[in-house]
Short mmCIF file of C-alpha atoms in Angstrom, two decimals:
data_model
loop_
_atom_site.label_atom_id
_atom_site.label_comp_id
_atom_site.label_asym_id
_atom_site.label_seq_id
_atom_site.Cartn_x
_atom_site.Cartn_y
_atom_site.Cartn_z
CA GLN A 234 17.89 6.81 -6.82
CA MET A 235 14.68 8.08 -8.43
CA VAL A 236 12.54 7.08 -5.44
CA PRO A 237 14.36 8.10 -2.23
CA SER A 238 11.80 6.38 0.03
CA ALA A 239 12.70 3.04 -1.59
CA GLU A 240 15.51 2.02 0.73
CA ARG A 241 14.81 -1.64 -0.08
CA VAL A 242 12.77 -3.37 -2.79
CA ARG A 243 10.89 -6.67 -3.00
CA PHE A 244 9.80 -7.90 -6.43
CA VAL A 245 6.37 -9.47 -7.00
CA ASN A 246 4.30 -10.48 -10.04
CA SER A 247 1.60 -7.82 -10.25
CA GLY A 248 0.14 -4.69 -8.73
CA THR A 249 -2.38 -6.75 -6.77
CA GLU A 250 0.44 -8.81 -5.27
CA ALA A 251 2.28 -5.60 -4.40
CA THR A 252 -0.59 -4.10 -2.40
CA MET A 253 -1.38 -7.44 -0.77
CA LEU A 254 2.21 -7.85 0.39
CA ALA A 255 2.54 -4.23 1.52
CA LEU A 256 -0.52 -4.55 3.75
CA ARG A 257 0.73 -7.79 5.27
CA LEU A 258 4.04 -6.10 5.94
CA ALA A 259 2.34 -3.10 7.55
CA ARG A 260 0.32 -5.31 9.88
CA ALA A 261 3.42 -7.25 10.86
CA TYR A 262 5.43 -4.11 11.56
CA THR A 263 2.76 -2.31 13.60
CA ARG A 264 1.22 -5.43 15.19
CA ARG A 265 -2.17 -3.97 14.24
CA ASN A 266 -4.94 -5.50 12.14
CA LYS A 267 -7.03 -2.88 10.35
CA ILE A 268 -6.51 -1.04 7.08
CA LEU A 269 -7.75 2.45 6.20
CA ARG A 270 -8.57 2.88 2.52
CA PHE A 271 -10.28 5.62 0.50
CA GLU A 272 -13.46 5.22 -1.52
CA GLY A 273 -12.94 4.80 -5.26
CA HIS A 274 -9.21 4.08 -5.04
CA PHE A 275 -8.25 0.83 -6.79
CA HIS A 276 -5.66 -1.46 -5.21
CA GLY A 277 -6.31 -4.77 -6.97
CA TRP A 278 -8.73 -7.63 -6.51
CA HIS A 279 -7.59 -9.29 -3.29
CA ASP A 280 -9.98 -9.62 -0.36
CA GLU A 281 -8.71 -6.72 1.74
CA VAL A 282 -9.12 -4.02 -0.91
CA VAL A 283 -12.06 -5.13 -3.04
CA HIS A 284 -14.52 -3.29 -0.77
CA GLY A 285 -14.92 0.47 -1.15
CA PHE A 286 -13.85 0.64 -4.77
CA GLN A 287 -17.14 0.64 -6.69
CA LEU A 288 -20.43 2.38 -5.95
CA PRO A 289 -22.26 1.83 -3.72
CA PHE A 290 -19.16 1.89 -1.51
CA GLU A 291 -20.95 0.39 1.50
CA ALA A 292 -21.89 -2.76 -0.44
CA ASP A 293 -19.79 -5.90 -0.63
CA GLY A 294 -17.08 -5.58 -3.25
CA SER A 295 -17.29 -9.19 -4.39
CA LEU A 296 -18.85 -12.52 -3.60
CA GLY A 297 -16.59 -14.91 -1.77
CA VAL A 298 -15.01 -12.52 0.74
CA PRO A 299 -15.56 -13.49 4.40
CA PRO A 300 -17.19 -10.79 6.55
CA GLN A 301 -14.32 -11.14 9.00
CA VAL A 302 -12.00 -9.72 6.34
CA ARG A 303 -14.23 -6.75 5.63
CA SER A 304 -14.49 -5.98 9.35
CA ASN A 305 -10.79 -5.11 9.30
CA VAL A 306 -11.14 -2.60 6.44
CA ILE A 307 -12.24 1.00 7.04
CA SER A 308 -13.32 2.83 3.89
CA ILE A 309 -13.85 6.61 3.91
CA PRO A 310 -14.02 9.47 1.36
CA ASP A 311 -10.69 11.09 0.52
CA GLY A 312 -9.83 14.77 0.80
CA ASP A 313 -11.06 15.23 4.39
CA LEU A 314 -8.19 15.47 6.88
CA LYS A 315 -10.52 16.05 9.83
CA LEU A 316 -12.26 12.77 9.06
CA VAL A 317 -8.94 10.94 8.80
CA GLU A 318 -7.84 12.39 12.14
CA ALA A 319 -11.11 11.39 13.78
CA VAL A 320 -11.01 7.84 12.45
CA LEU A 321 -7.39 7.22 13.42
CA SER A 322 -7.89 8.76 16.85
CA GLU A 323 -10.80 6.42 17.55
CA GLU A 324 -9.58 3.29 15.77
CA ARG A 325 -6.36 2.34 17.54
CA ASP A 326 -5.87 -0.90 15.60
CA VAL A 327 -5.14 0.61 12.16
CA ALA A 328 -1.88 -0.66 10.67
CA ALA A 329 -1.81 1.28 7.40
CA ALA A 330 -3.52 3.90 5.30
CA ILE A 331 -3.34 3.06 1.59
CA LEU A 332 -4.26 5.34 -1.29
CA GLU A 333 -3.65 6.21 -4.90
CA PRO A 334 -1.91 9.59 -4.57
CA SER A 335 -3.53 10.69 -7.81
CA GLY A 336 -6.92 10.43 -6.13
CA ALA A 337 -7.97 7.17 -7.83
CA SER A 338 -7.17 5.67 -11.20
CA TRP A 339 -10.31 6.82 -13.01
CA GLY A 340 -11.05 10.25 -14.42
CA ARG A 341 -11.49 12.70 -11.54
CA VAL A 342 -9.96 15.85 -10.09
CA PRO A 343 -6.57 14.93 -8.55
CA LEU A 344 -6.13 15.13 -4.80
CA ASP A 345 -4.85 18.43 -3.48
CA ARG A 346 -1.25 18.32 -2.31
CA SER A 347 -2.33 19.70 1.08
CA PHE A 348 -4.34 16.52 1.71
CA LEU A 349 -1.37 14.30 0.91
CA VAL A 350 0.99 16.31 3.12
CA GLY A 351 -1.58 16.40 5.92
CA LEU A 352 -2.22 12.67 5.65
CA ARG A 353 1.50 12.02 6.04
CA ASP A 354 1.57 14.15 9.19
CA ILE A 355 -1.45 12.43 10.72
CA THR A 356 -0.20 8.91 10.01
CA VAL A 357 3.17 9.68 11.57
CA ARG A 358 1.51 11.00 14.73
CA GLN A 359 -0.84 8.03 14.95
CA GLY A 360 1.83 5.39 14.29
CA VAL A 361 0.11 4.26 11.08
CA LEU A 362 2.16 3.30 8.03
CA LEU A 363 1.42 5.29 4.88
CA VAL A 364 1.27 3.11 1.76
CA TYR A 365 1.40 4.83 -1.63
CA ASP A 366 -0.13 2.78 -4.43
CA GLU A 367 2.00 4.13 -7.29
CA ILE A 368 1.03 1.37 -9.70
CA VAL A 369 -0.45 3.98 -12.04
CA THR A 370 1.50 7.08 -10.96
CA GLY A 371 4.95 5.57 -10.50
CA PHE A 372 7.52 6.92 -12.98
CA ARG A 373 4.69 8.73 -14.81
CA PHE A 374 3.78 11.72 -12.67
CA SER A 375 7.51 12.37 -12.35
CA PRO A 376 10.66 10.21 -12.48
CA GLY A 377 10.13 9.54 -8.77
CA GLY A 378 6.37 9.16 -9.02
CA ALA A 379 3.68 11.15 -7.25
CA GLN A 380 5.69 11.16 -4.04
CA GLN A 381 8.49 13.12 -5.66
CA LEU A 382 6.04 15.53 -7.23
CA ASP A 383 4.20 16.13 -3.94
CA GLY A 384 7.22 16.00 -1.64
CA VAL A 385 5.73 13.23 0.51
CA SER A 386 7.77 10.26 1.73
CA PRO A 387 5.55 7.22 2.35
CA ASP A 388 6.62 4.27 4.46
CA LEU A 389 5.87 1.79 1.69
CA SER A 390 5.20 2.14 -2.04
CA CYS A 391 3.70 -0.26 -4.56
CA PHE A 392 4.77 -0.29 -8.21
CA ALA A 393 3.78 -2.27 -11.32
CA LYS A 394 2.65 -1.63 -14.91
CA ILE A 395 5.42 0.56 -16.38
CA LEU A 396 7.92 -0.92 -13.91
CA ALA A 397 7.99 -4.27 -15.73
CA GLY A 398 7.84 -2.90 -19.27
CA GLY A 399 4.68 -4.79 -20.20
CA LEU A 400 5.65 -8.08 -18.56
CA PRO A 401 3.95 -9.42 -15.40
CA GLY A 402 5.73 -7.73 -12.53
CA GLY A 403 5.59 -5.34 -9.63
CA ALA A 404 7.41 -4.34 -6.48
CA VAL A 405 7.02 -3.22 -2.90
CA ALA A 406 9.58 -0.66 -1.79
CA GLY A 407 10.08 1.23 1.42
CA ARG A 408 11.88 1.94 4.65
CA ALA A 409 14.63 -0.53 5.48
CA GLU A 410 13.45 -1.09 9.06
CA VAL A 411 10.05 -2.19 7.74
CA MET A 412 11.34 -4.20 4.79
CA GLU A 413 13.82 -6.10 6.95
CA LEU A 414 10.90 -8.13 8.30
CA PHE A 415 11.39 -10.30 5.21
CA ASP A 416 14.94 -11.19 6.25
CA PHE A 417 16.21 -14.54 7.45
CA THR A 418 18.62 -14.14 10.39
CA GLY A 419 19.72 -17.71 10.96
CA ASP A 420 17.87 -17.85 14.27
CA PRO A 421 15.34 -20.71 13.99
CA HIS A 422 12.71 -19.07 16.19
CA HIS A 423 12.93 -15.72 14.41
CA ASP A 424 12.96 -17.24 10.94
CA ARG A 425 9.86 -19.34 11.69
CA PHE A 426 7.76 -16.99 13.82
CA GLU A 427 9.03 -13.41 13.58
CA ARG A 428 9.31 -12.63 9.89
CA VAL A 429 6.96 -11.92 6.99
CA THR A 430 6.75 -14.83 4.58
CA HIS A 431 6.61 -14.32 0.83
CA GLN A 432 6.96 -17.54 -1.12
CA GLY A 433 6.23 -17.86 -4.81
CA THR A 434 7.44 -19.75 -7.86
CA PHE A 435 7.73 -16.58 -9.93
CA ASN A 436 8.88 -14.12 -7.25
CA ALA A 437 11.56 -11.87 -8.73
CA SER A 438 11.07 -13.53 -12.12
CA PRO A 439 14.32 -12.93 -14.04
CA PRO A 440 12.64 -11.71 -17.27
CA SER A 441 10.38 -9.27 -15.41
CA ALA A 442 13.17 -8.10 -13.11
CA ALA A 443 15.40 -7.49 -16.12
CA ALA A 444 12.64 -5.50 -17.82
#
């Protein structure tokens, strides 16, 4: 009720797991491979988002990440809608654009609302899913997070931290037609080859879910 874009929810164990799962889901839904991210925005430690977080942004984010992974990540400065439009017009294999709607989790001037609204418009026109990383902003900027404050409805949202009340936990939430890719249908071919898998011993951990 507080987050209208959250038509369905999938519980995970951390913010990193939330962004990792959201990006897998976006690639599955769009049948595209690349991710657009913004320099300085933090989305966890997994391979797809570790690049472009720390200066110098063009350097490798960590040892141990195959170059093939980095080749599917496009990292650009935020705040420039013309640049976003140019990149998404040229790169036709982008599945999702992910960002912290605050403009990154460290001390800096917040993103202007016009950029967030414009980004939503561009991603819709280009068929790219918009992923809001609300791990810091969720339930803090407003009861419905930054998206409620800015009046932007992302396709997918990632939550953690305050969501689990101090316990390990997080969630991916979003449009039902995207989230239904997790569903079993009873059809053997679909359930083996046409759905997004998400196995884990502590998925939807009862203590964290209760918190």
